[in-house]
PDB file of C-alpha atoms in Angstrom:
ATOM      1  CA  UNK A 163      32.812  56.539  -9.541  1.00  0.00           C
ATOM      2  CA  UNK A 164      30.559  54.557 -11.898  1.00  0.00           C
ATOM      3  CA  UNK A 165      26.961  53.314 -11.563  1.00  0.00           C
ATOM      4  CA  UNK A 166      26.192  49.790 -12.770  1.00  0.00           C
ATOM      5  CA  UNK A 167      23.033  47.967 -13.945  1.00  0.00           C
ATOM      6  CA  UNK A 168      23.016  44.179 -13.529  1.00  0.00           C
ATOM      7  CA  UNK A 169      20.448  41.911 -15.249  1.00  0.00           C
ATOM      8  CA  UNK A 170      17.818  40.068 -13.237  1.00  0.00           C
ATOM      9  CA  UNK A 171      15.975  36.964 -14.364  1.00  0.00           C
ATOM     10  CA  UNK A 172      17.625  33.988 -16.046  1.00  0.00           C
ATOM     11  CA  UNK A 173      21.098  35.569 -16.087  1.00  0.00           C
ATOM     12  CA  UNK A 174      21.019  36.945 -12.553  1.00  0.00           C
ATOM     13  CA  UNK A 175      22.665  34.076 -10.668  1.00  0.00           C
ATOM     14  CA  UNK A 176      25.439  33.657 -13.239  1.00  0.00           C
ATOM     15  CA  UNK A 177      26.088  37.406 -13.235  1.00  0.00           C
ATOM     16  CA  UNK A 178      26.241  37.653  -9.443  1.00  0.00           C
ATOM     17  CA  UNK A 179      28.609  34.686  -9.380  1.00  0.00           C
ATOM     18  CA  UNK A 180      30.824  36.316 -12.013  1.00  0.00           C
ATOM     19  CA  UNK A 181      31.069  39.544 -10.018  1.00  0.00           C
ATOM     20  CA  UNK A 182      31.843  37.640  -6.813  1.00  0.00           C
ATOM     21  CA  UNK A 183      34.611  35.649  -8.500  1.00  0.00           C
ATOM     22  CA  UNK A 184      36.012  38.926  -9.816  1.00  0.00           C
ATOM     23  CA  UNK A 185      36.243  40.241  -6.251  1.00  0.00           C
ATOM     24  CA  UNK A 186      33.259  42.552  -6.802  1.00  0.00           C
ATOM     25  CA  UNK A 187      30.627  40.882  -4.631  1.00  0.00           C
ATOM     26  CA  UNK A 188      27.140  42.280  -5.148  1.00  0.00           C
ATOM     27  CA  UNK A 189      25.422  42.772  -1.802  1.00  0.00           C
ATOM     28  CA  UNK A 190      21.660  43.080  -2.071  1.00  0.00           C
ATOM     29  CA  UNK A 191      19.419  45.058   0.255  1.00  0.00           C
ATOM     30  CA  UNK A 192      15.900  44.108   1.369  1.00  0.00           C
ATOM     31  CA  UNK A 193      14.654  45.699  -1.843  1.00  0.00           C
ATOM     32  CA  UNK A 194      15.980  43.192  -4.339  1.00  0.00           C
ATOM     33  CA  UNK A 195      16.626  45.672  -7.136  1.00  0.00           C
ATOM     34  CA  UNK A 196      18.923  47.819  -4.967  1.00  0.00           C
ATOM     35  CA  UNK A 197      22.437  46.540  -4.286  1.00  0.00           C
ATOM     36  CA  UNK A 198      25.952  47.673  -3.581  1.00  0.00           C
ATOM     37  CA  UNK A 199      29.527  46.669  -4.336  1.00  0.00           C
ATOM     38  CA  UNK A 200      32.145  47.628  -1.765  1.00  0.00           C
ATOM     39  CA  UNK A 201      34.654  49.074  -4.200  1.00  0.00           C
ATOM     40  CA  UNK A 202      35.760  52.731  -4.327  1.00  0.00           C
ATOM     41  CA  UNK A 203      35.280  52.800  -8.105  1.00  0.00           C
ATOM     42  CA  UNK A 204      31.619  51.754  -7.962  1.00  0.00           C
ATOM     43  CA  UNK A 205      28.645  53.816  -6.794  1.00  0.00           C
ATOM     44  CA  UNK A 206      25.003  52.872  -7.387  1.00  0.00           C
ATOM     45  CA  UNK A 207      24.159  49.273  -8.330  1.00  0.00           C
ATOM     46  CA  UNK A 208      20.691  48.185  -9.456  1.00  0.00           C
ATOM     47  CA  UNK A 209      19.346  44.826 -10.620  1.00  0.00           C
ATOM     48  CA  UNK A 210      16.976  45.383 -13.554  1.00  0.00           C
ATOM     49  CA  UNK A 211      15.364  43.561 -16.455  1.00  0.00           C
ATOM     50  CA  UNK A 212      17.935  43.033 -19.232  1.00  0.00           C
ATOM     51  CA  UNK A 213      15.432  44.435 -21.757  1.00  0.00           C
ATOM     52  CA  UNK A 214      15.596  47.813 -20.012  1.00  0.00           C
ATOM     53  CA  UNK A 215      19.314  48.084 -19.350  1.00  0.00           C
ATOM     54  CA  UNK A 216      20.530  49.227 -22.820  1.00  0.00           C
ATOM     55  CA  UNK A 217      18.074  52.139 -22.810  1.00  0.00           C
ATOM     56  CA  UNK A 218      18.952  53.214 -19.288  1.00  0.00           C
ATOM     57  CA  UNK A 219      22.682  53.072 -20.058  1.00  0.00           C
ATOM     58  CA  UNK A 220      22.178  55.048 -23.284  1.00  0.00           C
ATOM     59  CA  UNK A 221      20.267  57.768 -21.397  1.00  0.00           C
ATOM     60  CA  UNK A 222      22.981  58.059 -18.746  1.00  0.00           C
ATOM     61  CA  UNK A 223      21.098  56.640 -15.768  1.00  0.00           C
ATOM     62  CA  UNK A 224      23.984  54.150 -15.521  1.00  0.00           C
ATOM     63  CA  UNK A 225      27.568  54.314 -16.707  1.00  0.00           C
ATOM     64  CA  UNK A 226      27.896  50.570 -17.192  1.00  0.00           C
ATOM     65  CA  UNK A 227      25.544  47.639 -17.681  1.00  0.00           C
ATOM     66  CA  UNK A 228      25.245  44.034 -18.747  1.00  0.00           C
ATOM     67  CA  UNK A 229      22.632  42.923 -21.254  1.00  0.00           C
ATOM     68  CA  UNK A 230      22.319  40.469 -24.118  1.00  0.00           C
ATOM     69  CA  UNK A 231      23.219  41.185 -27.719  1.00  0.00           C
ATOM     70  CA  UNK A 232      19.557  40.492 -28.492  1.00  0.00           C
ATOM     71  CA  UNK A 233      18.227  43.253 -26.226  1.00  0.00           C
ATOM     72  CA  UNK A 234      20.922  45.729 -27.236  1.00  0.00           C
ATOM     73  CA  UNK A 235      19.947  45.337 -30.882  1.00  0.00           C
ATOM     74  CA  UNK A 236      16.194  45.139 -30.226  1.00  0.00           C
ATOM     75  CA  UNK A 237      16.265  48.372 -28.230  1.00  0.00           C
ATOM     76  CA  UNK A 238      18.343  50.258 -30.787  1.00  0.00           C
ATOM     77  CA  UNK A 239      20.143  51.898 -27.862  1.00  0.00           C
ATOM     78  CA  UNK A 240      23.263  53.867 -28.780  1.00  0.00           C
ATOM     79  CA  UNK A 241      25.890  52.613 -26.327  1.00  0.00           C
ATOM     80  CA  UNK A 242      29.560  51.688 -26.328  1.00  0.00           C
ATOM     81  CA  UNK A 243      29.807  47.903 -26.562  1.00  0.00           C
ATOM     82  CA  UNK A 244      32.886  47.169 -24.442  1.00  0.00           C
ATOM     83  CA  UNK A 245      33.272  43.391 -24.561  1.00  0.00           C
ATOM     84  CA  UNK A 246      31.396  40.108 -24.836  1.00  0.00           C
ATOM     85  CA  UNK A 247      31.048  38.097 -21.631  1.00  0.00           C
ATOM     86  CA  UNK A 248      30.580  34.465 -22.595  1.00  0.00           C
ATOM     87  CA  UNK A 249      28.215  33.067 -19.995  1.00  0.00           C
ATOM     88  CA  UNK A 250      24.552  32.104 -19.918  1.00  0.00           C
ATOM     89  CA  UNK A 251      21.916  30.684 -17.601  1.00  0.00           C
ATOM     90  CA  UNK A 252      23.214  27.147 -18.187  1.00  0.00           C
ATOM     91  CA  UNK A 253      26.898  28.084 -18.173  1.00  0.00           C
ATOM     92  CA  UNK A 254      29.332  29.316 -20.812  1.00  0.00           C
ATOM     93  CA  UNK A 255      28.151  29.772 -24.372  1.00  0.00           C
ATOM     94  CA  UNK A 256      25.929  31.674 -26.746  1.00  0.00           C
ATOM     95  CA  UNK A 257      22.186  31.652 -27.239  1.00  0.00           C
ATOM     96  CA  UNK A 258      20.344  32.029 -30.524  1.00  0.00           C
ATOM     97  CA  UNK A 259      17.324  34.021 -31.629  1.00  0.00           C
ATOM     98  CA  UNK A 260      15.569  31.531 -33.882  1.00  0.00           C
ATOM     99  CA  UNK A 261      12.578  31.174 -36.166  1.00  0.00           C
ATOM    100  CA  UNK A 262      10.508  28.094 -35.341  1.00  0.00           C
ATOM    101  CA  UNK A 263       7.384  26.454 -36.762  1.00  0.00           C
ATOM    102  CA  UNK A 264       5.404  23.287 -35.924  1.00  0.00           C
ATOM    103  CA  UNK A 265       7.324  20.105 -36.727  1.00  0.00           C
ATOM    104  CA  UNK A 266       4.385  18.914 -38.821  1.00  0.00           C
ATOM    105  CA  UNK A 267       4.821  21.735 -41.346  1.00  0.00           C
ATOM    106  CA  UNK A 268       6.830  21.112 -44.509  1.00  0.00           C
ATOM    107  CA  UNK A 269       8.875  24.294 -44.045  1.00  0.00           C
ATOM    108  CA  UNK A 270      12.666  24.222 -43.845  1.00  0.00           C
ATOM    109  CA  UNK A 271      13.637  27.896 -44.111  1.00  0.00           C
ATOM    110  CA  UNK A 272      12.192  31.256 -43.108  1.00  0.00           C
ATOM    111  CA  UNK A 273      12.060  32.094 -46.826  1.00  0.00           C
ATOM    112  CA  UNK A 274       9.300  29.480 -47.174  1.00  0.00           C
ATOM    113  CA  UNK A 275       6.983  31.138 -44.643  1.00  0.00           C
ATOM    114  CA  UNK A 276       3.735  32.262 -46.259  1.00  0.00           C
ATOM    115  CA  UNK A 277       2.991  35.996 -46.550  1.00  0.00           C
ATOM    116  CA  UNK A 278       0.516  37.137 -43.906  1.00  0.00           C
ATOM    117  CA  UNK A 279       1.608  34.519 -41.359  1.00  0.00           C
ATOM    118  CA  UNK A 280       1.210  35.411 -37.690  1.00  0.00           C
ATOM    119  CA  UNK A 281       4.600  35.689 -35.972  1.00  0.00           C
ATOM    120  CA  UNK A 282       4.707  35.795 -32.176  1.00  0.00           C
ATOM    121  CA  UNK A 283       7.822  37.202 -30.496  1.00  0.00           C
ATOM    122  CA  UNK A 284       9.290  39.258 -27.659  1.00  0.00           C
ATOM    123  CA  UNK A 285      11.517  40.918 -30.301  1.00  0.00           C
ATOM    124  CA  UNK A 286       9.175  42.830 -32.650  1.00  0.00           C
ATOM    125  CA  UNK A 287      11.814  45.226 -34.009  1.00  0.00           C
ATOM    126  CA  UNK A 288      14.373  42.548 -34.881  1.00  0.00           C
ATOM    127  CA  UNK A 289      11.643  40.295 -36.268  1.00  0.00           C
ATOM    128  CA  UNK A 290      10.135  43.050 -38.424  1.00  0.00           C
ATOM    129  CA  UNK A 291      13.561  43.905 -39.843  1.00  0.00           C
ATOM    130  CA  UNK A 292      14.327  40.236 -40.525  1.00  0.00           C
ATOM    131  CA  UNK A 293      11.163  39.570 -42.523  1.00  0.00           C
ATOM    132  CA  UNK A 294      11.406  42.901 -44.345  1.00  0.00           C
ATOM    133  CA  UNK A 295      14.860  41.769 -45.442  1.00  0.00           C
ATOM    134  CA  UNK A 296      13.318  38.581 -46.809  1.00  0.00           C
ATOM    135  CA  UNK A 297      10.556  40.536 -48.546  1.00  0.00           C
ATOM    136  CA  UNK A 298       7.844  38.587 -46.716  1.00  0.00           C
ATOM    137  CA  UNK A 299       4.983  40.616 -45.174  1.00  0.00           C
ATOM    138  CA  UNK A 300       3.949  39.067 -41.854  1.00  0.00           C
ATOM    139  CA  UNK A 301       1.739  40.001 -38.902  1.00  0.00           C
ATOM    140  CA  UNK A 302       3.994  40.642 -35.893  1.00  0.00           C
ATOM    141  CA  UNK A 303       2.356  39.773 -32.561  1.00  0.00           C
ATOM    142  CA  UNK A 304       4.144  40.940 -29.414  1.00  0.00           C
ATOM    143  CA  UNK A 305       4.500  38.193 -26.815  1.00  0.00           C
ATOM    144  CA  UNK A 306       4.995  38.693 -23.079  1.00  0.00           C
ATOM    145  CA  UNK A 307       6.497  35.211 -22.690  1.00  0.00           C
ATOM    146  CA  UNK A 308       5.678  31.509 -23.125  1.00  0.00           C
ATOM    147  CA  UNK A 309       5.805  32.238 -26.843  1.00  0.00           C
ATOM    148  CA  UNK A 310       6.321  28.598 -27.813  1.00  0.00           C
ATOM    149  CA  UNK A 311       2.967  27.627 -26.231  1.00  0.00           C
ATOM    150  CA  UNK A 312       0.934  29.833 -28.604  1.00  0.00           C
ATOM    151  CA  UNK A 313       1.299  27.650 -31.696  1.00  0.00           C
ATOM    152  CA  UNK A 314      -0.884  26.825 -33.601  1.00  0.00           C
ATOM    153  CA  UNK A 315      -4.025  28.383 -32.099  1.00  0.00           C
ATOM    154  CA  UNK A 316      -2.734  31.923 -31.595  1.00  0.00           C
ATOM    155  CA  UNK A 317       0.206  32.137 -33.971  1.00  0.00           C
ATOM    156  CA  UNK A 318       1.815  30.374 -36.926  1.00  0.00           C
ATOM    157  CA  UNK A 319       5.483  31.173 -36.360  1.00  0.00           C
ATOM    158  CA  UNK A 320       7.589  31.764 -33.260  1.00  0.00           C
ATOM    159  CA  UNK A 321      10.710  33.920 -32.985  1.00  0.00           C
ATOM    160  CA  UNK A 322      12.296  33.121 -29.644  1.00  0.00           C
ATOM    161  CA  UNK A 323      15.589  32.919 -27.794  1.00  0.00           C
ATOM    162  CA  UNK A 324      16.962  29.463 -27.082  1.00  0.00           C
ATOM    163  CA  UNK A 325      20.087  28.053 -25.498  1.00  0.00           C
ATOM    164  CA  UNK A 326      19.591  24.356 -26.271  1.00  0.00           C
ATOM    165  CA  UNK A 327      16.360  24.222 -28.311  1.00  0.00           C
ATOM    166  CA  UNK A 328      14.879  21.692 -25.873  1.00  0.00           C
ATOM    167  CA  UNK A 329      11.876  23.817 -24.832  1.00  0.00           C
ATOM    168  CA  UNK A 330      10.903  24.429 -28.453  1.00  0.00           C
ATOM    169  CA  UNK A 331      11.210  20.725 -29.218  1.00  0.00           C
ATOM    170  CA  UNK A 332       9.079  19.777 -26.205  1.00  0.00           C
ATOM    171  CA  UNK A 333       6.351  22.029 -27.596  1.00  0.00           C
ATOM    172  CA  UNK A 334       6.430  20.354 -31.005  1.00  0.00           C
ATOM    173  CA  UNK A 335       8.401  23.081 -32.773  1.00  0.00           C
ATOM    174  CA  UNK A 336      11.416  22.913 -35.061  1.00  0.00           C
ATOM    175  CA  UNK A 337      14.010  25.588 -35.754  1.00  0.00           C
ATOM    176  CA  UNK A 338      14.126  26.644 -39.406  1.00  0.00           C
ATOM    177  CA  UNK A 339      16.390  29.701 -39.196  1.00  0.00           C
ATOM    178  CA  UNK A 340      18.744  31.563 -36.886  1.00  0.00           C
ATOM    179  CA  UNK A 341      18.204  35.327 -36.833  1.00  0.00           C
ATOM    180  CA  UNK A 342      20.914  36.249 -34.368  1.00  0.00           C
ATOM    181  CA  UNK A 343      23.546  34.798 -32.050  1.00  0.00           C
ATOM    182  CA  UNK A 344      23.566  36.485 -28.682  1.00  0.00           C
ATOM    183  CA  UNK A 345      25.749  36.568 -25.601  1.00  0.00           C
ATOM    184  CA  UNK A 346      26.011  38.800 -22.560  1.00  0.00           C
ATOM    185  CA  UNK A 347      27.762  42.084 -23.289  1.00  0.00           C
ATOM    186  CA  UNK A 348      29.295  44.767 -21.120  1.00  0.00           C
ATOM    187  CA  UNK A 349      28.004  48.114 -22.375  1.00  0.00           C
ATOM    188  CA  UNK A 350      28.801  51.691 -21.362  1.00  0.00           C
ATOM    189  CA  UNK A 351      27.217  55.085 -21.725  1.00  0.00           C
ATOM    190  CA  UNK A 352      28.909  56.986 -24.564  1.00  0.00           C
ATOM    191  CA  UNK A 353      29.738  60.040 -22.436  1.00  0.00           C
ATOM    192  CA  UNK A 354      31.026  57.907 -19.566  1.00  0.00           C
ATOM    193  CA  UNK A 355      33.260  55.952 -21.952  1.00  0.00           C
ATOM    194  CA  UNK A 356      34.675  59.239 -23.257  1.00  0.00           C
ATOM    195  CA  UNK A 357      35.304  60.636 -19.752  1.00  0.00           C
ATOM    196  CA  UNK A 358      38.961  59.910 -18.782  1.00  0.00           C
ATOM    197  CA  UNK A 359      38.253  59.081 -15.124  1.00  0.00           C
ATOM    198  CA  UNK A 360      35.166  56.940 -15.752  1.00  0.00           C
ATOM    199  CA  UNK A 361      36.849  55.287 -18.737  1.00  0.00           C
ATOM    200  CA  UNK A 362      39.636  54.056 -16.467  1.00  0.00           C
ATOM    201  CA  UNK A 363      37.119  52.727 -13.922  1.00  0.00           C
ATOM    202  CA  UNK A 364      35.105  50.957 -16.626  1.00  0.00           C
ATOM    203  CA  UNK A 365      38.253  49.353 -18.037  1.00  0.00           C
ATOM    204  CA  UNK A 366      39.206  48.178 -14.533  1.00  0.00           C
ATOM    205  CA  UNK A 367      35.839  46.435 -14.069  1.00  0.00           C
ATOM    206  CA  UNK A 368      36.024  44.926 -17.565  1.00  0.00           C
ATOM    207  CA  UNK A 369      39.535  43.619 -16.880  1.00  0.00           C
ATOM    208  CA  UNK A 370      38.405  41.817 -13.722  1.00  0.00           C
ATOM    209  CA  UNK A 371      35.253  40.305 -15.263  1.00  0.00           C
ATOM    210  CA  UNK A 372      37.015  39.167 -18.439  1.00  0.00           C
ATOM    211  CA  UNK A 373      39.875  37.703 -16.387  1.00  0.00           C
ATOM    212  CA  UNK A 374      37.432  35.430 -14.548  1.00  0.00           C
ATOM    213  CA  UNK A 375      35.753  34.227 -17.748  1.00  0.00           C
ATOM    214  CA  UNK A 376      39.131  33.602 -19.377  1.00  0.00           C
ATOM    215  CA  UNK A 377      40.270  31.566 -16.371  1.00  0.00           C
ATOM    216  CA  UNK A 378      37.201  29.297 -16.399  1.00  0.00           C
ATOM    217  CA  UNK A 379      38.529  27.471 -19.446  1.00  0.00           C
ATOM    218  CA  UNK A 380      42.062  26.962 -18.107  1.00  0.00           C
ATOM    219  CA  UNK A 381      43.874  25.108 -15.312  1.00  0.00           C
ATOM    220  CA  UNK A 382      47.430  25.271 -13.994  1.00  0.00           C
ATOM    221  CA  UNK A 383      49.473  22.069 -14.075  1.00  0.00           C
ATOM    222  CA  UNK A 384      52.540  21.670 -11.871  1.00  0.00           C
ATOM    223  CA  UNK A 385      54.807  18.626 -11.839  1.00  0.00           C
ATOM    224  CA  UNK A 386      58.284  17.342 -11.165  1.00  0.00           C
ATOM    225  CA  UNK A 387      60.060  15.742 -14.096  1.00  0.00           C
ATOM    226  CA  UNK A 388      63.293  13.690 -14.032  1.00  0.00           C
ATOM    227  CA  UNK A 389      65.979  14.980 -16.364  1.00  0.00           C
ATOM    228  CA  UNK A 390      65.816  11.943 -18.646  1.00  0.00           C
ATOM    229  CA  UNK A 391      62.055  12.456 -19.216  1.00  0.00           C
ATOM    230  CA  UNK A 392      62.186  16.225 -19.678  1.00  0.00           C
ATOM    231  CA  UNK A 393      62.343  16.249 -23.480  1.00  0.00           C
ATOM    232  CA  UNK A 394      59.344  13.923 -23.881  1.00  0.00           C
ATOM    233  CA  UNK A 395      57.247  15.786 -21.300  1.00  0.00           C
ATOM    234  CA  UNK A 396      58.070  19.251 -22.680  1.00  0.00           C
ATOM    235  CA  UNK A 397      57.033  18.156 -26.174  1.00  0.00           C
ATOM    236  CA  UNK A 398      53.462  17.452 -25.083  1.00  0.00           C
ATOM    237  CA  UNK A 399      52.944  20.548 -22.924  1.00  0.00           C
ATOM    238  CA  UNK A 400      50.771  23.332 -24.327  1.00  0.00           C
ATOM    239  CA  UNK A 401      51.041  26.753 -22.719  1.00  0.00           C
ATOM    240  CA  UNK A 402      49.834  30.325 -23.121  1.00  0.00           C
ATOM    241  CA  UNK A 403      53.426  31.222 -23.937  1.00  0.00           C
ATOM    242  CA  UNK A 404      56.021  28.621 -22.894  1.00  0.00           C
ATOM    243  CA  UNK A 405      56.079  26.239 -19.919  1.00  0.00           C
ATOM    244  CA  UNK A 406      58.008  27.450 -16.879  1.00  0.00           C
ATOM    245  CA  UNK A 407      60.849  24.996 -16.250  1.00  0.00           C
ATOM    246  CA  UNK A 408      63.180  25.295 -13.253  1.00  0.00           C
ATOM    247  CA  UNK A 409      66.039  23.007 -12.201  1.00  0.00           C
ATOM    248  CA  UNK A 410      65.497  21.703  -8.671  1.00  0.00           C
ATOM    249  CA  UNK A 411      68.392  22.289  -6.269  1.00  0.00           C
ATOM    250  CA  UNK A 412      70.767  19.363  -5.804  1.00  0.00           C
ATOM    251  CA  UNK A 413      68.502  17.028  -7.749  1.00  0.00           C
ATOM    252  CA  UNK A 414      68.118  15.386 -11.125  1.00  0.00           C
ATOM    253  CA  UNK A 415      64.618  16.827 -11.429  1.00  0.00           C
ATOM    254  CA  UNK A 416      62.959  19.853 -12.990  1.00  0.00           C
ATOM    255  CA  UNK A 417      59.893  21.697 -11.660  1.00  0.00           C
ATOM    256  CA  UNK A 418      57.463  22.390 -14.511  1.00  0.00           C
ATOM    257  CA  UNK A 419      54.434  24.707 -14.609  1.00  0.00           C
ATOM    258  CA  UNK A 420      52.082  25.272 -17.521  1.00  0.00           C
ATOM    259  CA  UNK A 421      48.573  26.559 -18.246  1.00  0.00           C
ATOM    260  CA  UNK A 422      46.375  24.200 -20.261  1.00  0.00           C
ATOM    261  CA  UNK A 423      42.793  24.071 -21.537  1.00  0.00           C
ATOM    262  CA  UNK A 424      40.419  22.540 -19.007  1.00  0.00           C
ATOM    263  CA  UNK A 425      38.893  20.418 -21.750  1.00  0.00           C
ATOM    264  CA  UNK A 426      42.108  18.480 -22.464  1.00  0.00           C
ATOM    265  CA  UNK A 427      43.620  18.139 -18.999  1.00  0.00           C
ATOM    266  CA  UNK A 428      42.065  14.730 -18.253  1.00  0.00           C
ATOM    267  CA  UNK A 429      43.618  13.332 -21.425  1.00  0.00           C
ATOM    268  CA  UNK A 430      46.947  15.031 -20.796  1.00  0.00           C
ATOM    269  CA  UNK A 431      47.619  13.959 -17.188  1.00  0.00           C
ATOM    270  CA  UNK A 432      47.812  10.178 -17.874  1.00  0.00           C
ATOM    271  CA  UNK A 433      50.151  10.845 -20.814  1.00  0.00           C
ATOM    272  CA  UNK A 434      52.407  13.021 -18.661  1.00  0.00           C
ATOM    273  CA  UNK A 435      52.569  10.357 -15.972  1.00  0.00           C
ATOM    274  CA  UNK A 436      53.340   7.676 -18.554  1.00  0.00           C
ATOM    275  CA  UNK A 437      56.165   9.841 -19.943  1.00  0.00           C
ATOM    276  CA  UNK A 438      57.790  10.150 -16.517  1.00  0.00           C
ATOM    277  CA  UNK A 439      56.226  13.196 -14.837  1.00  0.00           C
ATOM    278  CA  UNK A 440      55.711  12.879 -11.080  1.00  0.00           C
ATOM    279  CA  UNK A 441      53.825  14.746  -8.331  1.00  0.00           C
ATOM    280  CA  UNK A 442      51.370  16.200 -10.852  1.00  0.00           C
ATOM    281  CA  UNK A 443      49.094  18.909  -9.451  1.00  0.00           C
ATOM    282  CA  UNK A 444      46.042  20.397 -11.184  1.00  0.00           C
ATOM    283  CA  UNK A 445      45.135  23.820  -9.781  1.00  0.00           C
ATOM    284  CA  UNK A 446      42.186  26.100 -10.488  1.00  0.00           C
ATOM    285  CA  UNK A 447      42.939  29.610 -11.766  1.00  0.00           C
ATOM    286  CA  UNK A 448      40.921  32.548 -10.432  1.00  0.00           C
ATOM    287  CA  UNK A 449      41.806  35.132 -13.070  1.00  0.00           C
ATOM    288  CA  UNK A 450      43.894  35.381 -16.224  1.00  0.00           C
ATOM    289  CA  UNK A 451      44.906  38.867 -17.330  1.00  0.00           C
ATOM    290  CA  UNK A 452      46.883  38.773 -20.600  1.00  0.00           C
TER     291      UNK A 452
END
């Protein structure tokens, strides 16, 4: 049985939704940070700040956790990084840890930042390492949040996480460098990952979560195709392997099934219909396990 730490804050709703879609619904108690999952493989579940999760997993308080690449690297926690889970607070995708300065400044790269500049950030370790690598001595100021609002009175440079860059832009800042690309990651305690029983349970949870994320980008198309149109329709059908094609009983039609990218399905359906496909169905997929 494994214990799991789930991130609270901006990623909480997306994470809870992911677990529910994986059939691992997180049921919270009156104390928000305590929860449970009704699955025989899962024991204790807590909802914690993502900054803290890598350290707790490394120390063995939890066997498994979800945190961002940014916090895993900032903490320096020694954990097994199992897989990347591509989702964020605004949906699928990565976020970036960026260097930003006021738009009015004639600076276009972090290499142009003046020595001794004040740099405000929630990521002092990553920021220190970044500027040491550039050979630029700076004054690192730890920020507890709202970092972008501290320029120019309290700081000269901001190092902050952004998904779209819109908040930085609204505060008159421009991005001049990207320090790190970050996504949610599933991480495990080293000893738990090496334990045969817990390893199997961790892999089972990873399989279910990854299957949901994989399925979000795909749909299942089903259609009936007359024999004379089959060649033209088959030529335009993408699939994970090959389309499933079955001859319908006592008919001049074939039943066709295929998995396609969600992003192209609206372009594909009119073309299929024009080529002779009939009774076209688009179906959501819950999980894809390769």
